[in-house]
């Protein structure tokens, strides 16, 4: 008994040691960005991994300057609108599509399902140029209409995860709702969709982190104009100087401000991630 107890202690110590190392690897880059956001460019170049000193410390100057130059309040509003609207539409359309494709078992629903899965294989870089031209031709290359494009790109993975979870929902529950007089729309929104909550939160977190931090799609569709684009693009454009120079202090400060909303959102919903991903892996 004493030998098994020692073995368990040693095993737990080794596990905790490696988990601590992994946590440090993840946290260290964030800590470095936070420290460097209070330094001038010279201090960042010379003492990247050290705390600010009397020579390199600039207080909140980088934050004030970055907030003004990026028109942060406008970029924040645009990013928030695009992220919220895109995520809501992805959740709504993907869940309904997955439920329909899972419950209606015909050859053409299978074709549609596998076509949606195949869309995940196609990298964005292969379609970004024709997509940009199509967006311009259709007049959806504006910040208020770009969620349409995000819904198209985010539907594949979302439908796949929802479909896996729907397969685990007992069909008898839906049949009972139908007997009680619910039509398909009522059945979905009153019975099925509430059951999908773990997967819904997981998909919401994944899409929010992707859309909020996305750089290439807004840059391609919206362009680099300050005040008319998202935070990542605005930060990149403002931090660029003449002859390729970059204001690293300003960039670090704006990265910190950009991370805060997404970290808060993640902390509120993190407990659903593993549950939702595991549920989405159910085979049917």
Phi, psi and omega in degrees: 000316179294324179293318179295323179296318178295319179297320179294320179296315179297316180298315180295323179296317179296316180298313180296326179296313181289324176295323177294319177298316179297318179298320179295321179298323180284318186281328186303314178300322179295318179295320179296317178298317180297315180296316183288344178290346179255011182247161169277173184297323178296318179295323178294320181290320185275322187230062186299321188258012182250162176290152177299143176245185183299329182280324186262344185287128180238010179066225182261019182300318180298322180292315180296313181296316180294321180299320181285314186291323181276355189049057191304323182297323178288314180297322179296316179298317179295314179298319180295316179299311182298317183294312183294310183296315180298315182294317179299314180293321178298315180297315183293306185290321182292319180294317179295319179296314181298319179296316180295313183294331180281321184276327180267101186264088175230170182293326184282332173291326176294320178298315179297317181299312181289331175295320177295318177296321180297331180297337178288337183284333184282117180289152182299325183298336181283335186244001188292323181290308176297327178296319179297320179292318179296319179299320179292319180295325181274352179075027179250022179268050177231159183296332182277347180246354182295338175304334177301319180290320180295323178298319180297319182279334183268353185289326187301301181296322182295316178298318180300314181291318178297318182299320178298322180285320181300325180297337180270354179277124181301132180292335182299329179296317180290322179296322178295321178295320178296320179295326180283358174107006179283138171276172183304320180295315178296320179299317182294309188282335180262335184247304189285308186301319176299327178291334182279010186306312181302314179291324179299315179295319179299311180296322178298316180297314181298317182287322178297315180296321180292310185290318181298320185267357184294138181245314191293313182297311177298324179295320181290316189272316185268334182087178187264013184293122179295135181092352180230017182219182186276172183298310182304318180291317181298318179297316180297317182293318183288325183285344179283132177247193179286149178057034175082002179289151180230140174274090186292326179297315178297317181298316180298319181296317181290328176296319178299313179296325180289328182286330188303309181299320183288326177293317178299315180297318181295318181298326179288333185244006188296329184295342181270349189295304183298319180298317182290318179295319179296318179294325180289350180267003181295133180268144179234000000 
